[in-house]
Structure formats: C-alpha cells, structure tokens
C-alpha cells in the first residue's frame, strides 16, 4: 500500500491516476510522508510500542517479519508492517495528537460499513508514548491498471445511496481537508450548512490569512443568494468522501475501485464532485453514477458552487495561484444571480 499527497495512499508497483499530471499542476506534494532512516529501528527498540503491541495481540500476528518505509514528505511517517497474519498499513505523527487520525478512522469506518465501494478498513488509533499518534489500517494491494471510471461512478453512487444520516448534515467529529480544519457541526438545513461551514469558513480564513477583503465581501454576497440554485433539488444527507481527487482514487488487484484518505461528512451528494477539476471524471463516470443516483434539476448550475469550496481551500493552503479560479467562480455567479 501507499501514500498520496494528502496523507492517503499511492501505488507501490505502478503509477495510477484518473487524470494527467497536468490537470493539477499547482498542487504541491505537501502532505506526503517521510520516514527517517533510524525511525523504525527506534520504534523496534522501544519496549512500549503500541503499534507493535496491537499487531501482536489484537492483530493476531505472532511475529512481524518486516517493516518497510513508504513514501517521502514532511507530515506523517508511513510504513507497511508484514506479519505472519498478513500486512498492515501504519501512519504516525510525532507532533499531532490522535484527533486527526480519529477523524480519518471514523470516515473510513463509515464508508466501509456501507459495503459499497472499497476503502481500507481502519483498525486502531492511539497515542504514541513519546508524543504524537498513529493509525493502523488494512493494507490494500493495488492493481496495475487505471481502473474503470464507470465502476467508480456506480460504486460512489451506491455509497451515497446507502450512507444516510438521521442527524442532518455534518459529521460526529470535525476533521481536516488537507491540513485545513473542516467544521462538521450538525445542521438541519444543507444550504445553511454549506454557507456557514464550507464557503463561509474558507472566506473568513482568506480574510484572516491574506487580508483579502474583496474575495470575502463578494463571497458573502454570493452566499446570501444561493437559495435559487437549489430550486427543485432534493437535499438529503448522504455520506461523502469529501476530498475525491485523483490522488485519493485507485483500484485493487481485481480492478475494483478504491477510495482513500477521506474528509467525510454527510452532505448533498453533488458536493462530492467538488474536486472534479482535479479528478478527471469523464462521461462514463457520470453516466454510471446517474443510473444509481438520478441527476437532479439544476445540477449544472451548482457544479461550480461545489468546486468553489475546494478552490478556496487551495487558495488558503497554497496561496495566490488558486485565487483567480475562486474569484472567477464568484464573479460568474454574482452576474448570473444579479446579486
């Protein structure tokens, strides 16, 4: 198994992407993982190693045969643990407490429980004795092909259809989108939730970080006028992956789609297409998706609204290279809505 640029997974044996590398030319590999050469020897020497302890008890292994570092980067350590009971994938961070990985585990668990699209099953989250935290999850052997967009569209729609919430829109915990906090306070109204906890949060962050009063003022005007974009749409809370770009999509050895590294919450199903500009979804993806989850009135008018959240997040994470895309979407909506 593998890691992607958000701290998820990448192929070990072959290159995979639904989109060409040029599709997201400005997205840096900020969230890849690094593993110093002495890290595993240090962990192996520790008598109080909760990762090893879990694998050799609840993981039902009697011996660990190999520990292999995976990836390279600056946020999390990543490793594959091979044992006589199979392989495990482990991420750890010596500076951040368990809450980040707990959010990831809850999202993976929620998607896994739908029994629809394949995701790595989470097993254990906990603190490290020297500070920081870890997550242990299923190791998935990736296939050598790009996988089927048609199958991905169908399976994603099945997850959206199966993953429902009686609490409204939100999630049981806040989590992160990249490294940006993602607020998931339960809200009964989708338009209010998206306005406050998605667009509004990002606009306020841009104002605080960059003093960008223009994008904040125009964005707030847009937020106050989005109601008409949802006329005729059925707004039901569906379980969303939350960050579905090409680096978080793969396929297993059987060619079945796998999605990774989520920023889960319950929201309007169309919001999961918000990273489509960096996922390369084609016609077969949407055709298969809408066979399971029918297209709703006004779908085309809302597509850019859902992309806006992610463009704003990229602006806040990576700077001005993404500002023009976000501003263009806002200006286009203000003209269309005469706001």
Coordinates of C-alpha atoms in Angstrom, one line a residue:
X1 CA 0.0 0.0 0.0
X2 CA 0.9 3.6 -0.4
X3 CA 0.6 7.2 0.3
X4 CA -0.8 10.1 -1.6
X5 CA -0.1 13.8 -1.3
X6 CA -2.8 14.3 1.3
X7 CA -1.5 11.6 3.6
X8 CA -3.5 8.8 1.9
X9 CA -2.3 6.1 -0.4
X10 CA -0.5 5.7 -3.6
X11 CA 0.5 2.7 -5.8
X12 CA 3.5 0.7 -4.8
X13 CA 4.1 -1.1 -8.0
X14 CA 2.7 1.2 -10.7
X15 CA 1.6 4.7 -11.5
X16 CA -2.1 5.5 -11.2
X17 CA -4.2 8.5 -11.9
X18 CA -7.5 9.1 -13.5
X19 CA -6.1 12.4 -14.7
X20 CA -3.0 13.6 -16.4
X21 CA -0.3 15.2 -14.2
X22 CA -1.0 18.5 -15.8
X23 CA -4.6 18.5 -14.5
X24 CA -3.5 19.8 -11.1
X25 CA -0.2 21.5 -12.0
X26 CA -0.1 23.7 -8.9
X27 CA -1.0 21.2 -6.3
X28 CA 2.3 20.5 -4.4
X29 CA 3.1 17.3 -2.6
X30 CA 2.8 19.0 0.8
X31 CA 1.2 16.1 2.6
X32 CA 3.4 13.2 1.6
X33 CA 5.1 11.2 4.3
X34 CA 8.7 11.0 5.3
X35 CA 10.5 8.2 7.1
X36 CA 14.0 8.9 8.5
X37 CA 16.3 6.0 8.3
X38 CA 16.5 5.5 12.0
X39 CA 12.8 5.8 12.8
X40 CA 11.9 2.1 12.6
X41 CA 15.0 1.0 14.5
X42 CA 14.0 3.3 17.3
X43 CA 10.4 2.1 17.3
X44 CA 11.6 -1.5 17.2
X45 CA 13.9 -0.9 20.2
X46 CA 11.1 0.6 22.3
X47 CA 9.6 -1.8 24.9
X48 CA 6.4 0.3 25.0
X49 CA 5.5 0.3 21.3
X50 CA 1.7 0.4 20.9
X51 CA 1.8 -0.3 17.2
X52 CA 3.8 -3.5 17.7
X53 CA 1.7 -4.4 20.7
X54 CA -1.6 -4.1 18.8
X55 CA -0.3 -6.1 15.8
X56 CA 0.9 -8.9 18.0
X57 CA -2.3 -9.1 20.1
X58 CA -5.5 -7.8 18.5
X59 CA -3.9 -8.0 15.1
X60 CA -3.5 -11.8 15.7
X61 CA 0.1 -11.9 14.5
X62 CA 2.8 -13.9 16.3
X63 CA 5.7 -12.2 14.6
X64 CA 6.5 -9.1 12.5
X65 CA 8.7 -10.2 9.6
X66 CA 9.4 -6.8 8.0
X67 CA 8.7 -3.1 8.5
X68 CA 9.1 -1.1 5.3
X69 CA 9.0 2.7 5.0
X70 CA 6.7 4.1 2.4
X71 CA 6.7 7.5 0.7
X72 CA 8.6 10.7 1.3
X73 CA 7.5 14.1 2.6
X74 CA 7.1 16.2 5.7
X75 CA 3.9 15.5 7.7
X76 CA 3.4 11.8 8.6
X77 CA 5.5 8.7 8.9
X78 CA 4.2 5.8 6.8
X79 CA 5.0 2.1 6.9
X80 CA 4.0 -1.3 5.9
X81 CA 4.2 -4.0 8.6
X82 CA 4.4 -7.5 7.1
X83 CA 3.5 -10.3 9.6
X84 CA 2.6 -13.9 9.7
X85 CA -1.1 -12.8 9.8
X86 CA -0.9 -10.5 6.8
X87 CA 0.2 -6.9 6.2
X88 CA -0.9 -3.7 7.9
X89 CA -0.5 -0.1 6.8
X90 CA 0.5 2.4 9.5
X91 CA 0.7 6.1 9.6
X92 CA 2.1 8.0 12.6
X93 CA 2.9 11.6 13.5
X94 CA 5.1 12.5 16.4
X95 CA 3.7 16.1 16.8
X96 CA -0.1 15.7 16.4
X97 CA -2.4 14.0 18.9
X98 CA -4.9 11.3 18.0
X99 CA -7.8 13.6 17.0
X100 CA -6.6 13.9 13.3
X101 CA -6.3 10.1 12.8
X102 CA -9.6 9.6 14.8
X103 CA -11.4 11.7 12.2
X104 CA -9.8 9.7 9.4
X105 CA -10.7 6.4 11.1
X106 CA -14.3 7.4 11.6
X107 CA -14.7 8.4 8.0
X108 CA -13.1 5.2 6.7
X109 CA -15.2 3.2 9.1
X110 CA -18.4 4.9 7.9
X111 CA -17.6 4.3 4.3
X112 CA -16.6 0.7 5.0
X113 CA -19.9 0.0 6.7
X114 CA -21.9 0.9 3.6
X115 CA -20.4 -2.3 2.0
X116 CA -20.3 -0.5 -1.4
X117 CA -17.0 1.0 -2.6
X118 CA -13.7 -0.5 -1.3
X119 CA -11.8 1.5 1.3
X120 CA -9.0 0.5 3.7
X121 CA -10.6 -0.8 6.9
X122 CA -9.3 1.1 10.0
X123 CA -8.2 -1.0 12.9
X124 CA -6.7 1.2 15.6
X125 CA -5.9 4.8 16.5
X126 CA -3.9 5.8 19.6
X127 CA -1.3 8.0 21.1
X128 CA 2.5 7.3 20.9
X129 CA 4.3 7.1 24.3
X130 CA 6.8 9.8 23.1
X131 CA 4.1 12.1 21.9
X132 CA 2.0 12.1 18.7
X133 CA -0.3 9.4 17.4
X134 CA -0.8 6.6 15.0
X135 CA -3.4 4.8 12.9
X136 CA -3.3 1.1 11.8
X137 CA -5.4 0.1 8.9
X138 CA -5.9 -2.6 6.2
X139 CA -3.1 -2.9 3.7
X140 CA -4.6 -3.0 0.1
X141 CA -2.5 -4.3 -2.8
X142 CA -3.2 -2.0 -5.7
X143 CA -3.6 -3.2 -9.2
X144 CA -1.6 -2.1 -12.2
X145 CA -4.4 -0.6 -14.2
X146 CA -6.1 2.8 -14.1
X147 CA -9.4 1.1 -13.1
X148 CA -12.8 1.8 -14.6
X149 CA -14.4 5.2 -14.3
X150 CA -17.8 3.6 -15.0
X151 CA -17.3 1.3 -12.0
X152 CA -16.1 4.2 -9.8
X153 CA -19.2 6.2 -10.7
X154 CA -21.5 3.3 -9.9
X155 CA -19.8 2.4 -6.6
X156 CA -19.6 6.0 -5.4
X157 CA -23.4 6.4 -6.2
X158 CA -24.1 3.2 -4.2
X159 CA -22.2 4.6 -1.3
X160 CA -24.1 7.9 -1.4
X161 CA -27.4 6.0 -1.6
X162 CA -26.5 3.7 1.3
X163 CA -24.8 6.2 3.6
X164 CA -27.7 8.2 5.2
X165 CA -27.9 10.2 8.4
X166 CA -30.8 10.9 10.7
X167 CA -28.9 13.8 12.4
X168 CA -28.9 16.1 9.3
X169 CA -25.8 17.5 7.6
X170 CA -22.4 17.2 9.3
X171 CA -20.4 14.5 11.0
X172 CA -19.8 13.3 14.5
X173 CA -16.4 15.0 14.6
X174 CA -14.6 17.8 12.9
X175 CA -11.9 16.7 10.6
X176 CA -9.5 18.2 8.1
X177 CA -9.5 19.0 4.3
X178 CA -5.8 18.8 3.5
X179 CA -4.5 20.5 6.7
X180 CA -7.4 22.9 6.9
X181 CA -9.9 22.3 9.7
X182 CA -13.2 21.2 8.4
X183 CA -16.2 22.0 10.7
X184 CA -18.9 19.4 10.8
X185 CA -21.4 20.8 13.3
X186 CA -24.8 19.0 12.7
X187 CA -27.2 21.3 10.8
X188 CA -30.7 20.5 9.6
X189 CA -30.5 22.7 6.5
X190 CA -28.0 21.9 3.8
X191 CA -27.9 25.4 2.3
X192 CA -27.1 26.9 5.7
X193 CA -24.5 24.2 6.4
X194 CA -22.7 24.8 3.2
X195 CA -22.9 28.5 3.5
X196 CA -21.5 28.6 7.1
X197 CA -19.2 25.6 7.5
X198 CA -17.8 25.4 4.0
X199 CA -17.8 28.6 1.9
X200 CA -18.1 31.0 4.9
X201 CA -15.3 29.3 6.8
X202 CA -12.9 29.4 3.9
X203 CA -13.8 33.1 3.1
X204 CA -13.1 34.1 6.6
X205 CA -9.9 32.2 6.6
X206 CA -8.8 34.0 3.4
X207 CA -9.6 37.4 5.1
X208 CA -7.6 36.5 8.2
X209 CA -4.6 35.0 6.3
X210 CA -4.3 37.4 3.4
X211 CA -6.4 40.3 4.3
X212 CA -8.4 39.6 1.2
X213 CA -11.5 41.7 1.8
X214 CA -12.5 41.6 -1.9
X215 CA -13.0 37.9 -2.1
X216 CA -14.6 37.9 1.3
X217 CA -17.1 40.6 0.5
X218 CA -18.1 39.1 -2.9
X219 CA -18.2 35.6 -1.5
X220 CA -20.5 36.6 1.3
X221 CA -22.8 38.3 -1.3
X222 CA -22.9 35.0 -3.2
X223 CA -23.7 33.0 -0.1
X224 CA -26.7 35.2 0.6
X225 CA -28.1 34.5 -2.9
X226 CA -27.5 30.7 -3.4
X227 CA -31.0 29.6 -2.5
X228 CA -32.3 29.8 -6.1
X229 CA -29.6 27.5 -7.3
X230 CA -31.2 24.7 -5.3
X231 CA -34.8 25.1 -6.6
X232 CA -36.2 21.6 -7.4
X233 CA -33.3 19.7 -5.9
X234 CA -33.7 17.0 -3.3
X235 CA -31.3 17.8 -0.5
X236 CA -30.8 14.6 1.6
X237 CA -27.7 14.0 3.7
X238 CA -25.5 11.4 2.0
X239 CA -22.2 10.1 3.2
X240 CA -19.5 11.9 1.3
X241 CA -15.8 11.1 0.8
X242 CA -15.2 14.8 0.9
X243 CA -11.9 15.1 -1.0
X244 CA -12.3 13.0 -4.1
X245 CA -9.4 13.9 -6.3
X246 CA -7.2 11.7 -8.5
X247 CA -4.6 11.1 -5.7
X248 CA -7.3 9.6 -3.5
X249 CA -8.6 7.2 -6.1
X250 CA -7.2 3.9 -7.1
X251 CA -8.1 0.3 -7.9
X252 CA -7.3 -3.1 -6.3
X253 CA -5.8 -6.2 -7.9
X254 CA -9.2 -7.2 -9.2
X255 CA -9.7 -3.8 -10.8
X256 CA -12.4 -2.7 -8.4
X257 CA -12.3 1.0 -7.4
X258 CA -10.7 2.0 -4.1
X259 CA -11.0 5.5 -2.5
X260 CA -8.7 6.7 0.2
X261 CA -7.8 9.5 2.7
X262 CA -11.3 10.9 3.2
X263 CA -12.6 14.1 4.7
X264 CA -16.0 12.6 5.4
X265 CA -19.3 14.2 6.3
X266 CA -22.9 13.9 5.4
X267 CA -23.9 16.4 2.7
X268 CA -25.7 16.9 -0.6
X269 CA -24.4 14.1 -2.9
X270 CA -23.3 16.6 -5.6
X271 CA -20.7 18.1 -3.3
X272 CA -18.5 15.0 -3.8
X273 CA -17.9 16.2 -7.3
X274 CA -16.3 19.4 -6.0
X275 CA -12.7 18.2 -6.8
X276 CA -13.7 17.0 -10.3
X277 CA -11.3 19.6 -11.7
X278 CA -8.5 17.6 -10.2
X279 CA -10.0 14.1 -10.7
X280 CA -10.6 13.8 -14.4
X281 CA -14.1 12.3 -14.2
X282 CA -15.3 11.5 -17.7
X283 CA -18.6 10.8 -19.3
X284 CA -18.7 7.1 -18.3
X285 CA -18.3 8.1 -14.7
X286 CA -21.3 10.4 -14.7
X287 CA -23.4 8.1 -16.8
X288 CA -22.9 5.2 -14.4
X289 CA -23.3 7.5 -11.3
X290 CA -26.7 8.9 -12.5
X291 CA -28.0 5.5 -13.3
X292 CA -28.0 4.9 -9.5
X293 CA -28.4 8.4 -8.2
X294 CA -30.5 10.3 -10.8
X295 CA -29.4 13.8 -11.9
X296 CA -31.3 16.5 -10.1
X297 CA -32.7 19.7 -11.5
X298 CA -30.1 22.5 -11.6
X299 CA -27.1 20.1 -11.4
X300 CA -25.1 22.1 -14.0
X301 CA -25.8 25.4 -12.2
X302 CA -24.4 24.0 -8.9
X303 CA -21.3 22.3 -10.2
X304 CA -19.0 25.4 -9.8
X305 CA -20.5 26.2 -6.4
X306 CA -19.2 22.9 -5.1
X307 CA -15.8 23.4 -6.8
X308 CA -15.6 26.8 -5.2
X309 CA -15.1 25.3 -1.7
X310 CA -12.0 23.4 -2.9
X311 CA -10.6 26.3 -4.9
X312 CA -10.9 28.5 -1.8
X313 CA -9.2 25.8 0.3
X314 CA -6.4 25.5 -2.1
X315 CA -6.0 29.3 -2.0
X316 CA -5.8 29.2 1.8
X317 CA -3.4 26.3 1.7
X318 CA -1.1 27.1 -1.2
X319 CA -1.5 30.8 -1.9
X320 CA -2.5 33.1 -4.8
X321 CA -2.1 30.5 -7.6
X322 CA -5.7 29.5 -6.9
X323 CA -7.2 32.9 -6.1
X324 CA -8.2 33.7 -9.7
X325 CA -10.1 30.5 -10.1
X326 CA -12.1 31.1 -6.9
X327 CA -12.7 34.7 -7.8
X328 CA -13.8 33.8 -11.3
X329 CA -16.5 31.4 -10.0
X330 CA -17.7 34.0 -7.5
X331 CA -17.9 36.8 -10.2
X332 CA -19.7 34.5 -12.6
X333 CA -22.4 33.6 -10.0
X334 CA -22.9 37.2 -9.0
X335 CA -23.6 38.1 -12.6
X336 CA -25.9 35.1 -13.1
X337 CA -27.8 35.7 -9.9
X338 CA -27.7 39.5 -10.4
X339 CA -26.5 39.8 -6.8

